[in-house]
């Protein structure tokens, strides 16, 4: 059977690091099993916030990858203020942590580059792909955002070729993302963002969301939306599917990027109380960070009673990160606190699930993450206002760990395997 071609337009591709890369890397791996031949279109010289060379090995050997050059203003922004490096990963200083340079940079980022600083790739990519689609007889494309400027490429191509089947994949929302309100937008800029988002929703044949709530919201805004979550790949790290040995320390681990907007201060306060009030807990507790943690978060934790319990590995390869998940007792996941973010399902939760480890989660009430944890019996979700409940949950898991009885659950997780998700996508296509 001859495979049907599908062009995937994505900014993030190995050697870029982070969960945003893995979604279409894994779809590209498994879609051929279900009748589709992926072709990747990505920048030749991107400015990635994180690099992970280990992901290169996951690229299928026969995968066609097309690249063209991109111009981005990040080098200029970083000369103005070194903290502007955070913007490439959607991170911001907030509140009292904002200097005048940060405020100016955020204002420029939100009002001068709509929808984002990769917008300068839209017109040259449109011109290039108009010819490429004709020559290679491709009638199905995917645009994956953020950066949401990728969707403008799809929008331009759809206007040029009305019969083109266009799938707009939203790994995160556009105007409903939590940091949108921190962009210091003028009324004119806000209107422009929303107009472009509406155009994408109304012109894309299919809009994909990574959460149930986002799919519902997209439908309300005029999109033909479906939810296909992120997932885990059993072939990534076989060690995560073996029963781990008893840890020498009761280790609570956070894996990934942690910025100020998702900082669970009530958790650090609960842990600070436990190490001061419970000598047994203090003797056996370790707080492990694996990834890029905002300096201001680390500084504050180190001024508390947790200082001597921190093990900060910094950013590591994806393979090493998965290994550290397996070598933990309890895994931490955080989301933005506002209600508009209840539909965000951080991609790493699925790799957490694959380890069988218990998960402690923070975010808004009635979040999609809470539904997944309840369904899989894999942990507990808390709001940023909870306090005593957090202490009780952690102490309960600590006692189970001490007695060698901490649960390792893998109930109902097969639905989130990358192969099954690729099958779902093929059925929608």
C-alpha atoms as one frame of an Amber mdcrd trajectory, in Angstrom:
protein
   0.000   0.000   0.000   1.348   3.417  -0.988   1.565   5.807   1.948  -0.260
   9.136   1.772   2.051  12.168   2.212   1.608  14.601   5.107   3.804  17.690
   5.524   4.458  18.669   9.144   5.463  22.306   9.684   7.168  22.591  13.059
   9.661  24.992  14.586  10.855  22.515  17.229  12.804  19.517  15.987  15.897
  17.679  17.279  18.393  18.751  18.499  15.869  21.013  20.267  15.066  19.770
  23.748  11.840  19.804  25.735   8.413  18.151  25.419   7.321  20.288  22.441
   9.758  18.419  20.197   8.562  14.955  21.046   4.939  15.225  19.962   5.595
  15.283  16.201   8.832  13.358  16.476   6.764  10.446  17.813   3.908  10.941
  15.350   6.499  10.846  12.552   7.777   7.580  14.008   4.420   5.783  14.181
   2.201   7.314  11.438   3.693   5.099   8.685   2.164   2.088  10.478  -1.243
   3.640   9.773  -0.846   4.649   6.115   0.865   8.048   6.291   4.274   9.217
   5.104   5.405  12.235   7.197   7.664  14.936   5.729   9.110  17.494   8.145
   9.515  21.193   7.339  11.607  23.006   9.965  14.119  25.890  10.240  17.720
  25.352   9.221  19.221  27.730  11.806  16.758  28.060  14.732  17.451  29.661
  18.120  16.366  26.948  20.537  16.097  27.607  24.304  17.147  24.017  25.084
  19.190  21.395  23.249  19.003  17.619  23.599  21.206  15.714  21.168  19.857
  12.387  22.481  16.555  12.956  20.638  18.302  12.781  17.252  18.408   8.994
  17.490  14.580   8.917  17.455  14.370  10.443  13.981  13.338   7.662  11.559
  16.201   6.936   9.156  14.057   7.252   6.032  12.248  10.428   7.169  12.398
  13.287   4.673  13.318  16.590   6.343  13.149  19.905   4.476  14.849  22.989
   5.945  15.042  26.681   5.091  16.722  29.557   6.907  14.975  31.665   9.528
  15.774  35.096  10.957  14.941  35.670  14.635  15.468  38.803  16.767  16.538
  36.950  19.919  20.215  37.828  19.607  19.302  41.515  19.676  16.922  40.994
  22.604  19.558  39.147  24.623  21.991  42.038  24.157  19.399  44.334  25.714
  18.820  42.036  28.673  20.323  38.571  29.346  17.097  37.416  31.010  15.427
  37.676  27.595  16.749  34.157  26.953  13.774  33.038  29.024  11.346  34.337
  26.392  12.374  31.649  23.929  10.877  29.103  26.351   7.834  31.225  27.279
   9.269  32.233  30.667   8.887  35.613  32.331   9.923  37.490  35.430   6.749
  38.458  37.296   5.742  40.885  40.037   8.584  42.394  42.020  11.099  40.305
  40.066  10.602  42.470  36.974  13.264  45.072  36.234  12.565  47.981  33.864
  14.516  46.107  31.186  12.302  43.039  31.660   9.156  45.163  31.398  10.405
  46.852  28.229  11.448  43.537  26.662   8.089  41.931  27.438   6.229  44.913
  25.938   8.340  44.768  22.775   7.903  40.998  22.497   4.104  41.205  22.783
   3.434  44.243  20.601   6.122  44.212  17.904   6.205  40.487  17.129   2.675
  39.208  16.510   2.041  36.421  17.212   5.677  35.770  18.206   9.278  36.450
  17.266   9.356  33.634  14.664   6.894  35.559  12.489   9.689  36.547  10.063
   9.736  32.952   8.794   6.092  33.091   7.673   6.382  34.851   4.290   9.532
  33.078   3.023   8.117  29.712   4.135   4.829  30.411   2.371   6.649  31.211
  -0.886   8.858  28.129  -0.610   6.039  25.738   0.310   3.697  26.944  -2.447
   6.154  25.464  -4.938   7.083  22.461  -2.800   3.484  21.305  -2.340   2.807
  21.499  -6.096   5.981  19.680  -7.142   5.591  16.903  -4.549   1.795  16.578
  -4.860   1.076  17.013  -1.152  -2.495  17.811  -0.169  -2.346  17.435   3.644
  -0.338  19.645   6.019   0.067  20.073   9.769   1.174  23.239  11.559   2.298
  22.824  15.152   2.381  25.734  17.594   3.588  27.415  19.648   5.201  29.319
  18.132   1.796  30.168  16.678   3.404  31.879  13.691   3.578  28.321  12.276
  -0.216  28.491  11.955   0.078  31.642   9.849   2.082  29.602   7.341  -0.795
  27.132   7.226  -3.340  29.945   6.939  -1.508  31.475   3.963  -1.226  28.105
   2.214  -4.896  27.336   2.830  -5.891  30.643   1.209  -3.651  29.837  -1.761
  -4.876  26.226  -2.059  -8.497  25.989  -0.766  -8.580  22.194  -1.310  -5.504
  21.683   0.881  -6.328  19.726   4.052  -4.880  21.694   6.982  -4.521  20.417
  10.535  -3.629  23.134  13.085  -2.060  21.487  16.130  -2.141  23.591  19.306
   0.297  22.122  21.807  -0.662  25.118  23.989  -3.477  27.655  23.605  -2.828
  31.029  21.957  -4.702  33.878  23.659  -5.808  31.651  26.543  -2.283  30.677
  27.612  -1.548  31.955  31.123   1.379  34.180  30.207  -0.683  35.997  27.511
  -1.941  38.495  30.089   1.679  39.241  31.056   2.632  40.404  27.551   1.630
  44.028  28.288  -0.381  44.201  25.064  -1.984  47.365  23.732  -5.658  47.106
  22.755  -4.628  47.120  19.098  -2.132  44.266  19.602  -4.592  42.207  21.634
  -7.174  42.625  18.870  -4.644  41.504  16.258  -3.709  38.366  18.224  -7.372
  37.425  18.621  -8.223  38.109  14.977  -5.397  35.845  13.789  -6.386  33.098
  16.223  -9.991  33.240  15.007  -8.859  33.056  11.377  -6.830  29.926  12.140
  -9.746  28.272  13.958 -12.209  29.019  11.156  -9.963  28.081   8.219  -8.208
  24.954   9.512 -10.027  21.772   8.520  -9.068  20.190  11.845  -7.740  21.793
  15.032  -5.939  19.498  17.448  -5.735  20.172  21.177  -3.600  18.354  23.726
  -6.296  18.467  26.422 -10.025  17.822  26.712 -10.811  21.324  28.007  -8.784
  23.058  25.292 -10.641  21.078  22.608 -13.979  22.188  24.087 -12.838  25.825
  24.229 -11.543  25.724  20.657 -14.913  24.370  19.459 -16.694  27.235  21.240
 -14.474  29.638  19.307 -15.365  28.182  15.912 -12.792  25.399  15.468 -13.423
  21.831  14.345 -11.421  20.578  17.305 -10.373  17.164  18.574  -8.259  16.190
  21.554  -5.190  14.028  21.091  -3.095  14.219  24.223   0.645  13.802  24.429
   1.908  10.439  25.586   4.767   8.105  26.369   6.818   5.838  24.135   7.564
   2.454  25.650  10.634   2.099  23.454  12.232   5.258  24.846  13.549   3.981
  28.139  12.901   0.342  28.975  14.116   0.872  32.544  10.977   2.876  33.311
   8.897  -0.269  32.843  10.823  -2.329  35.335  10.080  -2.286  39.035  12.645
   0.034  40.592  14.627  -0.804  43.699  13.968   0.870  47.043  15.500   4.347
  47.105  18.007   5.262  49.815  16.185   8.596  50.201  12.529   9.534  49.951
  13.040  11.584  46.784  10.546  14.116  45.480  11.623  15.053  41.943  10.668
  17.798  39.533  11.730  17.119  35.940  11.565  19.902  33.353  11.448  23.687
  33.184  10.009  25.509  36.195   9.252  29.213  35.866   7.828  31.734  38.340
   4.274  31.488  36.971   4.046  27.807  37.981   5.943  27.942  41.255   4.168
  25.876  43.996   5.187  28.017  46.976   2.688  26.225  49.225   4.515  22.947
  48.523   7.890  24.418  49.513   6.262  25.756  52.710   4.783  22.336  53.496
   8.130  20.615  52.937   9.913  23.272  55.004   7.515  22.569  57.861   7.953
  18.783  57.569  11.771  18.837  57.672  11.665  21.109  60.715   8.899  19.268
  62.579   9.686  15.653  61.690  13.314  14.484  62.291  12.656  11.130  60.630
  11.377  12.845  57.490  14.263  15.319  57.523  16.824  12.513  57.731  15.381
  10.685  54.728  14.111  13.461  52.443  15.633  14.681  49.173  14.230  17.359
  46.840  15.592  16.780  43.347  15.430  19.181  40.396  16.194  17.897  36.911
  15.948  20.640  34.321  16.006  24.402  34.062  14.692  25.942  37.279  14.290
  29.711  37.571  17.146  31.160  39.627  14.764  33.152  41.815  12.870  29.982
  42.783  16.083  28.175  43.749  17.350  31.207  45.683  14.191  31.354  47.784
  14.151  27.608  48.512  17.792  27.729  49.573  16.914  30.351  52.193  14.472
  27.907  53.817  14.963  24.741  55.842  15.147  22.814  52.552  18.613  24.123
  51.710  20.477  20.965  52.732  17.930  18.680  51.061  18.232  20.025  47.493
  19.881  18.038  44.703  19.911  20.181  41.540  21.095  18.322  38.421  20.304
  21.117  35.946  19.287  20.344  32.372  20.085  16.791  31.227  19.290  14.678
  28.161  15.832  13.188  27.766  17.161   9.674  28.405  18.840  10.817  31.634
  15.673  12.660  32.691  13.589   9.501  32.296  16.179   7.582  34.316  15.887
  10.171  37.099  12.090   9.786  37.058  12.525   6.065  37.663  14.947   6.770
  40.515  12.422   8.880  42.417   9.832   8.121  45.073   7.347  10.871  44.219
   7.116  13.028  41.075   6.045  16.678  40.975   4.113  18.373  38.193   2.914
  21.997  38.148   0.538  24.078  36.065  -0.467  27.731  35.941  -2.857  28.573
  38.814  -5.642  30.400  36.944  -8.859  28.658  35.840  -8.137  29.301  32.148
  -5.221  26.866  32.471  -7.182  23.869  33.746  -7.018  22.374  30.253  -3.210
  22.321  30.121  -1.797  18.800  30.451   2.009  19.028  30.719   3.569  16.436
  28.428   5.799  14.966  31.094   2.818  13.598  33.040   2.608  10.716  30.569
   6.243   9.754  31.067   5.607  10.054  34.793   2.697   7.618  34.387   4.913
   5.162  32.511   7.255   4.913  35.515   4.430   3.793  37.792   5.548   6.344
  40.390   3.086   8.368  42.454   2.539  11.957  41.280   1.796  15.150  43.210
   0.280  17.850  40.998  -0.458  21.573  41.393  -2.804  23.732  39.355  -6.375
  25.052  39.186  -9.317  23.088  40.549 -11.087  20.637  38.201  -8.026  20.443
  35.977  -7.691  17.841  33.223  -4.556  16.596  34.989  -6.684  15.773  38.047
  -8.992  13.669  35.856  -6.051  11.680  34.505  -4.590  11.098  37.969  -7.975
   9.956  39.301  -8.540   7.625  36.343  -5.094   6.018  36.595  -4.913   6.083
  40.446  -1.453   7.603  39.997  -1.483  10.444  42.502  -3.186  13.570  43.799
  -3.888  17.041  42.426  -3.830  20.147  44.658  -4.624  23.823  44.218  -2.124
  26.542  45.088  -4.246  27.354  48.157  -3.991  23.907  49.765  -1.641  23.465
  52.731  -2.480  20.848  55.401  -3.721  18.382  52.759  -0.306  18.546  51.093
   1.531  17.718  54.324  -0.818  14.770  54.969  -0.397  13.410  51.428   3.408
  13.604  51.526   3.625  12.071  55.008   1.329   9.245  53.907   3.588   8.484
  50.925   6.673   8.783  53.127   5.336   6.171  55.564   4.487   3.814  52.691
   7.979   4.355  51.227   9.634   3.674  54.565   7.802   0.360  54.804   8.510
  -0.534  51.180   4.831  -0.330  50.256   4.574   2.809  48.139   2.271   2.009
  45.234   3.453   1.710  41.649   0.366   1.991  39.474   0.011   1.596  35.728
  -3.763   1.406  35.440  -5.415   2.502  32.194  -2.261   4.139  30.800  -2.027
   2.223  27.516  -4.419   4.728  25.924  -1.597   7.275  26.219   1.051   5.277
  24.351   2.510   7.120  21.344   1.526   4.286  18.996  -2.124   4.377  20.090
  -2.175   8.162  19.800  -0.783   7.962  16.250  -3.568   5.522  15.432  -6.130
   8.012  16.790  -4.591  10.751  14.651  -4.701   8.597  11.527  -8.421   7.948
  12.119  -9.107  11.683  12.431  -7.094  12.367   9.260
